[in-house]
PDB file as gemmi writes it, atoms N, CA and C in Angstrom:
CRYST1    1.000    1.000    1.000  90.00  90.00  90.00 P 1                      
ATOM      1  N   UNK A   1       1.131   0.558 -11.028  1.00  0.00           N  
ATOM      2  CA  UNK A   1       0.945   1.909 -10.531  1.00  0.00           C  
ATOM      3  C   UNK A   1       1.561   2.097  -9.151  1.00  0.00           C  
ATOM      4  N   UNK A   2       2.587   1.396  -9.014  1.00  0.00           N  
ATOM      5  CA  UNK A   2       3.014   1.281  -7.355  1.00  0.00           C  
ATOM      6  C   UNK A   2       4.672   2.172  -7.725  1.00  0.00           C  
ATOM      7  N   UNK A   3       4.313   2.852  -6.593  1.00  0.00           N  
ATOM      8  CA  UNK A   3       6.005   3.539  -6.304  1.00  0.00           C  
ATOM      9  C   UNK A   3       6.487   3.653  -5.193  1.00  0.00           C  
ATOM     10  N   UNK A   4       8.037   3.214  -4.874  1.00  0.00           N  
ATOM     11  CA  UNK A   4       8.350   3.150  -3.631  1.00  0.00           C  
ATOM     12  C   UNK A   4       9.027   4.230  -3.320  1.00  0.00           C  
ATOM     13  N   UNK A   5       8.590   4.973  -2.074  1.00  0.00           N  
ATOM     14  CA  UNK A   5       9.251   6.146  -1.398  1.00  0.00           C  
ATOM     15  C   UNK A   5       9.986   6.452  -0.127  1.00  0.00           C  
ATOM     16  N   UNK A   6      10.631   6.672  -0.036  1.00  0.00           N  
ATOM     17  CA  UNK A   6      11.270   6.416   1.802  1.00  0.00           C  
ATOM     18  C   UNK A   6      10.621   7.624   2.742  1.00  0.00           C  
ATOM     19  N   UNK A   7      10.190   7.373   3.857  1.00  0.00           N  
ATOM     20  CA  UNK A   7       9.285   7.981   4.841  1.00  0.00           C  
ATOM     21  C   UNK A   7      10.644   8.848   4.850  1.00  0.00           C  
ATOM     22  N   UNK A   8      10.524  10.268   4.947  1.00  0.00           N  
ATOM     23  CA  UNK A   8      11.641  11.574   5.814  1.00  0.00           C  
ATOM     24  C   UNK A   8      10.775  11.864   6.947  1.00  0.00           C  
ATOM     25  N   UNK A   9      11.369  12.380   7.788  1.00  0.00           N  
ATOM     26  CA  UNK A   9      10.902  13.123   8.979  1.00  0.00           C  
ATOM     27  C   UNK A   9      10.051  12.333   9.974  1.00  0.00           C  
ATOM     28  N   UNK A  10       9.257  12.907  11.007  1.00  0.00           N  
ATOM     29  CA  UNK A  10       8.957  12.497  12.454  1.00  0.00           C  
ATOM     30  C   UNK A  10       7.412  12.532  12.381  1.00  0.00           C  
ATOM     31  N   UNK A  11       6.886  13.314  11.699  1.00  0.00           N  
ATOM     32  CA  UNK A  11       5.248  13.941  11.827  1.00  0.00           C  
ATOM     33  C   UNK A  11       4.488  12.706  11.934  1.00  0.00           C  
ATOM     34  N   UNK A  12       4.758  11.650  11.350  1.00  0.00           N  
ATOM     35  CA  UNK A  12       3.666  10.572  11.151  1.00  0.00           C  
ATOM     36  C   UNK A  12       4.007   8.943  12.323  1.00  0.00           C  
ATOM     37  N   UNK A  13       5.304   9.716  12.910  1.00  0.00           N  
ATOM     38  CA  UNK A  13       5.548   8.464  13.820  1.00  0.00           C  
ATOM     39  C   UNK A  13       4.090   8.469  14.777  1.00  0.00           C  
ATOM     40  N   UNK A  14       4.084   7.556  15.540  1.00  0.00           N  
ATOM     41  CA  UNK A  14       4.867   6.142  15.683  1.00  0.00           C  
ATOM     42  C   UNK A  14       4.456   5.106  14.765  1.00  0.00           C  
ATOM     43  N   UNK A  15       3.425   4.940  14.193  1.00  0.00           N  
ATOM     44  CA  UNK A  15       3.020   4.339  12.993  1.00  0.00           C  
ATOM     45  C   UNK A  15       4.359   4.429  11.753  1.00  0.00           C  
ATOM     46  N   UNK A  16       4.047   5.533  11.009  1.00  0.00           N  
ATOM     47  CA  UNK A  16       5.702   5.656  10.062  1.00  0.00           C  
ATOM     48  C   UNK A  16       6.702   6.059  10.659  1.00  0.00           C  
ATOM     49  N   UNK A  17       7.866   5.624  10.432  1.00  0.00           N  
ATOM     50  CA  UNK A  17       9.001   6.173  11.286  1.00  0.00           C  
ATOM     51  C   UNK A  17       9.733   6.612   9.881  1.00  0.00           C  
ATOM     52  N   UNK A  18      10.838   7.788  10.486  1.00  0.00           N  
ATOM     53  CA  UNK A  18      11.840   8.014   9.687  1.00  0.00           C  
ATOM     54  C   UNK A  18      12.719   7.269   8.925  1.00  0.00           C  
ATOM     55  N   UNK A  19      12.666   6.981   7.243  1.00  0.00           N  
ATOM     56  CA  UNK A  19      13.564   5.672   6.651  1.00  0.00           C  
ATOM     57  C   UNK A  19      12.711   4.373   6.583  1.00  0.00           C  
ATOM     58  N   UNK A  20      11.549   4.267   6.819  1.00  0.00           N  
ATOM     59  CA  UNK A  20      10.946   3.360   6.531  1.00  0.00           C  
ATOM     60  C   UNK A  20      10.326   3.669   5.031  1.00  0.00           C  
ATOM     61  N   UNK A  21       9.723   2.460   4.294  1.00  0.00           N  
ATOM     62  CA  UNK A  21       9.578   2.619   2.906  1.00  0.00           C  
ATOM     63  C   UNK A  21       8.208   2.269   2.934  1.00  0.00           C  
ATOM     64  N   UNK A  22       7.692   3.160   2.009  1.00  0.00           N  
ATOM     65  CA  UNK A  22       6.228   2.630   1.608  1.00  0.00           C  
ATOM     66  C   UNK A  22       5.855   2.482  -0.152  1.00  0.00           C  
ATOM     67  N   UNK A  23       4.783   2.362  -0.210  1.00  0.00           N  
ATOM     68  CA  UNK A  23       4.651   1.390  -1.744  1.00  0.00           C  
ATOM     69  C   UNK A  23       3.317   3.043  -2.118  1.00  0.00           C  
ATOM     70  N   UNK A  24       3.366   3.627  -2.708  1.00  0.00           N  
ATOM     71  CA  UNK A  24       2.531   4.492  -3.398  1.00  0.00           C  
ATOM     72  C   UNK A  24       1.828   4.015  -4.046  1.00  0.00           C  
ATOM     73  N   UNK A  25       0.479   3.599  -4.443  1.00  0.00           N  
ATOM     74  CA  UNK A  25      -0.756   3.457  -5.560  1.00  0.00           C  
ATOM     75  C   UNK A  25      -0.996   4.604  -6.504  1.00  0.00           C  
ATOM     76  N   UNK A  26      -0.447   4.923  -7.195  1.00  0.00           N  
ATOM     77  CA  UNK A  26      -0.385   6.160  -7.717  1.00  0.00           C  
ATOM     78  C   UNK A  26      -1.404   6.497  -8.411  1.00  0.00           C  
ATOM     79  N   UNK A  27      -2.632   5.172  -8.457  1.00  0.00           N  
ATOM     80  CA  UNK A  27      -3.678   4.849  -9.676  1.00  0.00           C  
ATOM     81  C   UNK A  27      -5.178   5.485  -7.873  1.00  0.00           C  
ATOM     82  N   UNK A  28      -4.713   5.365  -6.774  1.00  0.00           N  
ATOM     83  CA  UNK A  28      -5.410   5.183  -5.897  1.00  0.00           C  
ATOM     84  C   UNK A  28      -5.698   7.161  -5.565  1.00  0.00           C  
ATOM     85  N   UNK A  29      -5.947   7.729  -6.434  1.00  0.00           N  
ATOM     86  CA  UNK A  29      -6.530   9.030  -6.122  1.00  0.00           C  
ATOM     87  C   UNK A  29      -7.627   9.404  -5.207  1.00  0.00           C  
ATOM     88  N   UNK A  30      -8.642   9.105  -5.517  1.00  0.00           N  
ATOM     89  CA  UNK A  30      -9.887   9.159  -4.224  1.00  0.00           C  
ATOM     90  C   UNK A  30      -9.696   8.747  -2.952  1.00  0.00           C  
ATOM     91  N   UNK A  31     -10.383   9.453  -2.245  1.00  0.00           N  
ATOM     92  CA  UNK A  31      -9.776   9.901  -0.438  1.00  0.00           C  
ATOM     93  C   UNK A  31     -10.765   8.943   0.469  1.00  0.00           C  
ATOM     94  N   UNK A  32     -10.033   7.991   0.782  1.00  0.00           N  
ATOM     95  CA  UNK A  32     -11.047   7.066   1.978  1.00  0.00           C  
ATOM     96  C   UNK A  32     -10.591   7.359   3.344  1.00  0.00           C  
ATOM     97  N   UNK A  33     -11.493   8.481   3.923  1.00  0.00           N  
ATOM     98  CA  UNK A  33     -11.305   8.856   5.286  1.00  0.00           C  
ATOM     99  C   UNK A  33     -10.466   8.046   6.148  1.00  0.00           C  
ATOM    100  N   UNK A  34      -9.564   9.165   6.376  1.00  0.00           N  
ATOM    101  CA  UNK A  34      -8.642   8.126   7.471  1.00  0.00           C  
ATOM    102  C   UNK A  34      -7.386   7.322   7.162  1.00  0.00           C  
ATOM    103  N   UNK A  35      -7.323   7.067   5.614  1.00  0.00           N  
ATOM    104  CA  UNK A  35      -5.978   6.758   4.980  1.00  0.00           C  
ATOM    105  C   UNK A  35      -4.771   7.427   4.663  1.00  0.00           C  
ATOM    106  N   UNK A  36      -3.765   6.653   4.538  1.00  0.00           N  
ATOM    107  CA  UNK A  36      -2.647   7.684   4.113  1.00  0.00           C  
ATOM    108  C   UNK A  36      -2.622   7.806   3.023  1.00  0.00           C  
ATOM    109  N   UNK A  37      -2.054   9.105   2.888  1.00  0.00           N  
ATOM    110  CA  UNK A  37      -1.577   9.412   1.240  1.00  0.00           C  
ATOM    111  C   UNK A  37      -0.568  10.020   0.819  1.00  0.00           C  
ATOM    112  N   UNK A  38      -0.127  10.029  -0.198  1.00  0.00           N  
ATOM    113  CA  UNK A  38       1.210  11.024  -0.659  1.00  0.00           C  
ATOM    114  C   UNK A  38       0.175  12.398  -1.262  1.00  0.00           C  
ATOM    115  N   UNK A  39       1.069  13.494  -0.791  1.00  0.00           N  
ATOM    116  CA  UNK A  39       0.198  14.129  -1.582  1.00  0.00           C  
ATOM    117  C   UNK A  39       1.527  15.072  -1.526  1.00  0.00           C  
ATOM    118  N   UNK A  40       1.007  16.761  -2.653  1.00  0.00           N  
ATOM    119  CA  UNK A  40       1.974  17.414  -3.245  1.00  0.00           C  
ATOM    120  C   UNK A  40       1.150  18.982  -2.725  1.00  0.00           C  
ATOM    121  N   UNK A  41       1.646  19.366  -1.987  1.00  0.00           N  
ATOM    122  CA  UNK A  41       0.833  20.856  -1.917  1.00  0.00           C  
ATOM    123  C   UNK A  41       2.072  22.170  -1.564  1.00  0.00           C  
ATOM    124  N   UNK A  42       1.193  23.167  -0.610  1.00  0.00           N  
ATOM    125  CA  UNK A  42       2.452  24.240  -0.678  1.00  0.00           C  
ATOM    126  C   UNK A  42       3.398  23.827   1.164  1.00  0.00           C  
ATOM    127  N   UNK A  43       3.166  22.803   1.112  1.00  0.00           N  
ATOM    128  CA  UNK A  43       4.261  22.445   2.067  1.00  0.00           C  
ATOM    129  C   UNK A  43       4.657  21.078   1.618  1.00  0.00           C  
ATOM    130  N   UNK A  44       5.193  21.643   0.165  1.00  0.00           N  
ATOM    131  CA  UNK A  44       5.680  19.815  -0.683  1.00  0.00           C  
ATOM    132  C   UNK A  44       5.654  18.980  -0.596  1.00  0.00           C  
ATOM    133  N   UNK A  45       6.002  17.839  -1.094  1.00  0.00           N  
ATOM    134  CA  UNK A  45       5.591  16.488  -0.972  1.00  0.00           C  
ATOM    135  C   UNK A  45       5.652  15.969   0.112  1.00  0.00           C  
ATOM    136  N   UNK A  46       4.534  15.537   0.661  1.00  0.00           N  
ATOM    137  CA  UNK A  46       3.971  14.373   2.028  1.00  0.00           C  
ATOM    138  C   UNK A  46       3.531  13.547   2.344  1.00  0.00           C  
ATOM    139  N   UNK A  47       3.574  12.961   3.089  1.00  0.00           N  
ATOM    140  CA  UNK A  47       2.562  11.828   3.444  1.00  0.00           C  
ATOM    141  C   UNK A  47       1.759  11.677   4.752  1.00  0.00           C  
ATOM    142  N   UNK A  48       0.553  12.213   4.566  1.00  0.00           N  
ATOM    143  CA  UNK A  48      -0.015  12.325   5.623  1.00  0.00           C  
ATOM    144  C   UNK A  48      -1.551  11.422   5.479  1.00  0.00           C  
ATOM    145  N   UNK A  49      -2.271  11.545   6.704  1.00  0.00           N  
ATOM    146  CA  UNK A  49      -3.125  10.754   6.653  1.00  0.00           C  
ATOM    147  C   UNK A  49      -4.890  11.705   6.088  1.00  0.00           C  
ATOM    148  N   UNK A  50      -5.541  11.981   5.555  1.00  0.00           N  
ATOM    149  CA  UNK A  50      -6.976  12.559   4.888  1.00  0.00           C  
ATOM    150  C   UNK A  50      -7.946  12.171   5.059  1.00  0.00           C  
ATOM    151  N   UNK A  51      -8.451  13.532   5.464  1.00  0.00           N  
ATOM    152  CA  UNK A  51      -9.999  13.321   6.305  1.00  0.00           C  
ATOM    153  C   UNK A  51     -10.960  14.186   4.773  1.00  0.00           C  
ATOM    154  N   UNK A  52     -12.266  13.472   4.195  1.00  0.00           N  
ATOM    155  CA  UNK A  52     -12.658  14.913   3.485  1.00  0.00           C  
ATOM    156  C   UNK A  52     -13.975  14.883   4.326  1.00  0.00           C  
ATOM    157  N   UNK A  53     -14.421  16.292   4.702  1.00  0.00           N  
ATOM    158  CA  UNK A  53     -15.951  16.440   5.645  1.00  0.00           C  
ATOM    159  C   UNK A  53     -16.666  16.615   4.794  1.00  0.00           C  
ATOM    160  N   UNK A  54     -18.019  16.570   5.639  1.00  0.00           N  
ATOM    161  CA  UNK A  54     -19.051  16.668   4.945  1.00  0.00           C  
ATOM    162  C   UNK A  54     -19.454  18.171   3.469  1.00  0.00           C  
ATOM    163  N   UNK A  55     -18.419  19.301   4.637  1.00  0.00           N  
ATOM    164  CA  UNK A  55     -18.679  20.143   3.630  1.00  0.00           C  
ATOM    165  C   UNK A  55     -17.507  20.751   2.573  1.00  0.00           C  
ATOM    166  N   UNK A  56     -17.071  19.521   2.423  1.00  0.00           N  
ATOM    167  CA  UNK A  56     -16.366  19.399   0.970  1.00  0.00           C  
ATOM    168  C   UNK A  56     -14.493  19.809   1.270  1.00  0.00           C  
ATOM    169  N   UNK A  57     -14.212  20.566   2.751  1.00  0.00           N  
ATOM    170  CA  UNK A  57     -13.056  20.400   3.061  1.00  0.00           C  
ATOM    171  C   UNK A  57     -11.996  19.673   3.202  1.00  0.00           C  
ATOM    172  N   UNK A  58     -10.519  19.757   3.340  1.00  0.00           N  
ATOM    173  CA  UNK A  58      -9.971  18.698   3.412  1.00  0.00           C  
ATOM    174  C   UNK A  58      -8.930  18.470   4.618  1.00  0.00           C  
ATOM    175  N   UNK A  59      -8.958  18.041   5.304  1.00  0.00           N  
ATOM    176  CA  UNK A  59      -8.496  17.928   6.526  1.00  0.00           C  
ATOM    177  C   UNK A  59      -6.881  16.824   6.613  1.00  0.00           C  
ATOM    178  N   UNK A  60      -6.105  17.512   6.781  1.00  0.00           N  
ATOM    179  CA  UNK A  60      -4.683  16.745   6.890  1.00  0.00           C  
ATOM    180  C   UNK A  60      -3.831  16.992   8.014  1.00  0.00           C  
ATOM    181  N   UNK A  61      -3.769  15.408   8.214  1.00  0.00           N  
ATOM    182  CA  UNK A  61      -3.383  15.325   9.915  1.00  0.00           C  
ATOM    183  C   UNK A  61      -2.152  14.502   9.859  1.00  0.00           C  
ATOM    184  N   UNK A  62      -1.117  15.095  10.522  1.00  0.00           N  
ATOM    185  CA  UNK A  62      -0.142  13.764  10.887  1.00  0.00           C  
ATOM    186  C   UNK A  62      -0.470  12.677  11.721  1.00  0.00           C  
ATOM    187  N   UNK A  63       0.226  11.863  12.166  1.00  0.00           N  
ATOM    188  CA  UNK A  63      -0.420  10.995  13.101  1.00  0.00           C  
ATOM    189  C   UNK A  63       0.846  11.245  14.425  1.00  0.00           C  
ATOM    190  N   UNK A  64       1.589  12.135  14.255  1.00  0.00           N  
ATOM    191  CA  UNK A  64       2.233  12.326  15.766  1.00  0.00           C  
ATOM    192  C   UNK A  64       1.870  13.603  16.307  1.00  0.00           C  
ATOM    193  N   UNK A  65       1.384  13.464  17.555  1.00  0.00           N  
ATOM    194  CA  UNK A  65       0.108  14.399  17.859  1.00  0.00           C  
ATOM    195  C   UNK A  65       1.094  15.342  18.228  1.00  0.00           C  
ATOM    196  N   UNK A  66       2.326  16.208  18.456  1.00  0.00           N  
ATOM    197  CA  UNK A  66       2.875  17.398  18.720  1.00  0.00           C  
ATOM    198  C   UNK A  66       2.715  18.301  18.026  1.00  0.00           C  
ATOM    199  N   UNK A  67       2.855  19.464  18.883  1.00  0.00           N  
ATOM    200  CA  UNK A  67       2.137  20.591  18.756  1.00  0.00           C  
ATOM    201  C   UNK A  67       2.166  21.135  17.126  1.00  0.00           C  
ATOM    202  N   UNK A  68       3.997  20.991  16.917  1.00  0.00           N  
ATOM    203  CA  UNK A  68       4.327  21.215  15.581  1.00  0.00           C  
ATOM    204  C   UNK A  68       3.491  20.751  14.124  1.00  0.00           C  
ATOM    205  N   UNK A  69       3.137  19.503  14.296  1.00  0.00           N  
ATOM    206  CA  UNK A  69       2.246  18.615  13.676  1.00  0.00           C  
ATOM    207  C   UNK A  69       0.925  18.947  13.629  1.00  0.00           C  
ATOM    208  N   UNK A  70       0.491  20.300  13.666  1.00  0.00           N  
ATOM    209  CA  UNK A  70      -0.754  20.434  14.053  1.00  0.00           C  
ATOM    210  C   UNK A  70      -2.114  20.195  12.666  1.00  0.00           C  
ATOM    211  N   UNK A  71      -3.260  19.645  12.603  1.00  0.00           N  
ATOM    212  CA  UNK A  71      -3.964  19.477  11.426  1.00  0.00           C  
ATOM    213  C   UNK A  71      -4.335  20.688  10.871  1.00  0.00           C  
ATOM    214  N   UNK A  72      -4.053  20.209   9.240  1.00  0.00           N  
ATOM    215  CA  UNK A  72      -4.319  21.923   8.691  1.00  0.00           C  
ATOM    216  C   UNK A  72      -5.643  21.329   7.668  1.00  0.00           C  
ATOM    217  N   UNK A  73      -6.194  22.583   7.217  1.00  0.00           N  
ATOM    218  CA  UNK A  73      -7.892  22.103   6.362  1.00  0.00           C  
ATOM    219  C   UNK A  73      -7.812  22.964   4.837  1.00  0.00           C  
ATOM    220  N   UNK A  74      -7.999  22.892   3.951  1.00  0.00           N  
ATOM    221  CA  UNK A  74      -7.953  23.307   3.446  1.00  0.00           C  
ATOM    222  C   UNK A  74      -9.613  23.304   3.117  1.00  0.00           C  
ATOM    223  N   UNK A  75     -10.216  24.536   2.717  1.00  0.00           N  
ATOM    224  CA  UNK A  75     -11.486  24.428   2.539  1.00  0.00           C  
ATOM    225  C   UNK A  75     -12.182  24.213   1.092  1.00  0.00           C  
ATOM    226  N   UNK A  76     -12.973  23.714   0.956  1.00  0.00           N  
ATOM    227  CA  UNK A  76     -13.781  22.810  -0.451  1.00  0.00           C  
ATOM    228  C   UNK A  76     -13.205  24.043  -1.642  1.00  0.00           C  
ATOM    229  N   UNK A  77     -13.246  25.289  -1.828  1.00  0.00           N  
ATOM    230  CA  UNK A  77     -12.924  25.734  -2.534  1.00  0.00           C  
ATOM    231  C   UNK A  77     -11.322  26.486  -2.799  1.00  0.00           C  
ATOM    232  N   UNK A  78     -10.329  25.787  -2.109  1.00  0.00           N  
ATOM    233  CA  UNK A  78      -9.301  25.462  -2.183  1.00  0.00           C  
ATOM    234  C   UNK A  78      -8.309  23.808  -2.380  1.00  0.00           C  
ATOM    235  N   UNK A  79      -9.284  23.527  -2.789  1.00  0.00           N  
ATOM    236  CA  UNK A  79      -8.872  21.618  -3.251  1.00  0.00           C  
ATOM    237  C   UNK A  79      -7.789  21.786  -3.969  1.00  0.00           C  
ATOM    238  N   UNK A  80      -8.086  22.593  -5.431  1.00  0.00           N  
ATOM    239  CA  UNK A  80      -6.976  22.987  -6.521  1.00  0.00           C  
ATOM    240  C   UNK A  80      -5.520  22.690  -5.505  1.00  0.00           C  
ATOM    241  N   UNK A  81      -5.407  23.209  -4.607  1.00  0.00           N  
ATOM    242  CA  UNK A  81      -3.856  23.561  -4.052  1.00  0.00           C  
ATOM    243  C   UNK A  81      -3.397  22.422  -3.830  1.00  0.00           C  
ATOM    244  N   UNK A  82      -4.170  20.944  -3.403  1.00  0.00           N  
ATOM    245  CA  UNK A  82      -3.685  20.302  -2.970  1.00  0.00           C  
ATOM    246  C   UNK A  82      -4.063  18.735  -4.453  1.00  0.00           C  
ATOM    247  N   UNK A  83      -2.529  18.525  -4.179  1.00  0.00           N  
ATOM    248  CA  UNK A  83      -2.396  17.398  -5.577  1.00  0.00           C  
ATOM    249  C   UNK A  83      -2.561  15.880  -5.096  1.00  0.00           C  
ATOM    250  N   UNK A  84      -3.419  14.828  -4.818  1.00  0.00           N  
ATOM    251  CA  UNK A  84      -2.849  13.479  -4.144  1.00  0.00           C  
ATOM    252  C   UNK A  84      -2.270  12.925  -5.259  1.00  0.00           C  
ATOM    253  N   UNK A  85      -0.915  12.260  -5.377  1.00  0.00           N  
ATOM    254  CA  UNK A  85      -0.281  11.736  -5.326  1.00  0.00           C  
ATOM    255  C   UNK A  85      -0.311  10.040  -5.163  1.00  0.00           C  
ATOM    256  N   UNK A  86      -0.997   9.553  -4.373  1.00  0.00           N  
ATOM    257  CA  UNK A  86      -1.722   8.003  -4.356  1.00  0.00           C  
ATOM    258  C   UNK A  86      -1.455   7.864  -2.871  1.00  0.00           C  
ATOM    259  N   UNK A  87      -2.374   6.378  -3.188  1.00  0.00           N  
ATOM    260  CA  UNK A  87      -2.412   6.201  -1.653  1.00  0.00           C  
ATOM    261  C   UNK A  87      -1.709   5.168  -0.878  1.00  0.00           C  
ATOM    262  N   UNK A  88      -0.767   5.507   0.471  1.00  0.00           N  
ATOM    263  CA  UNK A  88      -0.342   4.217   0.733  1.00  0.00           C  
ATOM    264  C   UNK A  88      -0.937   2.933   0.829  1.00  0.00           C  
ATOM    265  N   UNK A  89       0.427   1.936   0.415  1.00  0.00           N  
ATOM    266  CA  UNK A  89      -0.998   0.473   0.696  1.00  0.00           C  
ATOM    267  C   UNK A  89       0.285  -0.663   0.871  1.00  0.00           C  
ATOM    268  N   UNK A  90       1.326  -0.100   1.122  1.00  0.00           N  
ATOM    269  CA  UNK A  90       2.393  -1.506   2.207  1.00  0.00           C  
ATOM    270  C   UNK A  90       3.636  -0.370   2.934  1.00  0.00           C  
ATOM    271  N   UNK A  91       4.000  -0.722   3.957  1.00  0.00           N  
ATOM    272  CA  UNK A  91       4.704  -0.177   4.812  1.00  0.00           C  
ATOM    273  C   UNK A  91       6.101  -1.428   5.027  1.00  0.00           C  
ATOM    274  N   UNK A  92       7.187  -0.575   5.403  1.00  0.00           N  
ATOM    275  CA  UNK A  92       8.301  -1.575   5.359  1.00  0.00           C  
ATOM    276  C   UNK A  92       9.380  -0.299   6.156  1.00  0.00           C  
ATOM    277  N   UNK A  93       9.853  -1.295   7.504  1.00  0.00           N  
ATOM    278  CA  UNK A  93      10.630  -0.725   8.126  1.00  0.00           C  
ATOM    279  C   UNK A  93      11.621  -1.684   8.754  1.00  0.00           C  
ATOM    280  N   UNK A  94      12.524  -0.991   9.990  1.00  0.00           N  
ATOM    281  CA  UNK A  94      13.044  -1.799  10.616  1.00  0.00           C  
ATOM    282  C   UNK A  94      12.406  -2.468  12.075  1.00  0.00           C  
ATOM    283  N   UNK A  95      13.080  -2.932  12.074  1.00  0.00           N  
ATOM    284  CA  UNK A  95      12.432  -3.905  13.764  1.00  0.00           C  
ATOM    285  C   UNK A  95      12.845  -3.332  14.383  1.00  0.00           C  
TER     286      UNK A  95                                                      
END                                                                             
């Protein structure tokens, strides 16, 4: 259930960088606070890191804190919109 994807863009540096590769769990659907994930919504395919709160929202944060990058929530009765995709679980870049 593993798929490899190449990191695009800046949002998740310094942790992911641009062109680095990660390994998808595609079998790894359920959200363990604080992990990354691929996911599929209306700002297409990503990889960001998922928070779910107590009251059933879903909270998606990059991990490069600029302004652009800002965390968006989608609330418990908007889940539908958002598809996960699996969860990261190996990272591979350059030195």
């Amino acid at each position: 259930h593993l798929k490899a994807v190449p990191a695009r863009g800046h949002s998740m540096e310094p942790r992911i960088r641009d062109g680095d590769l990660l390994l998808i769990d595609t079998a790894a659907k359920d959200i363990q606070n604080g992990e990354v994930y691929a996911i599929r919504d209306r700002g297409g395919r990503r990889v960001k890191r998922l928070f779910l709160s107590a009251d059933g929202s879903l909270r998606i944060r990059s991990d490069n804190p600029a302004p652009q990058y800002a965390e968006e929530v989608y609330p418990a009765d908007k889940l539908e919109q958002v598809e996960i995709i699996g969860r990261a679980v190996w990272l591979g870049g350059r030195i």
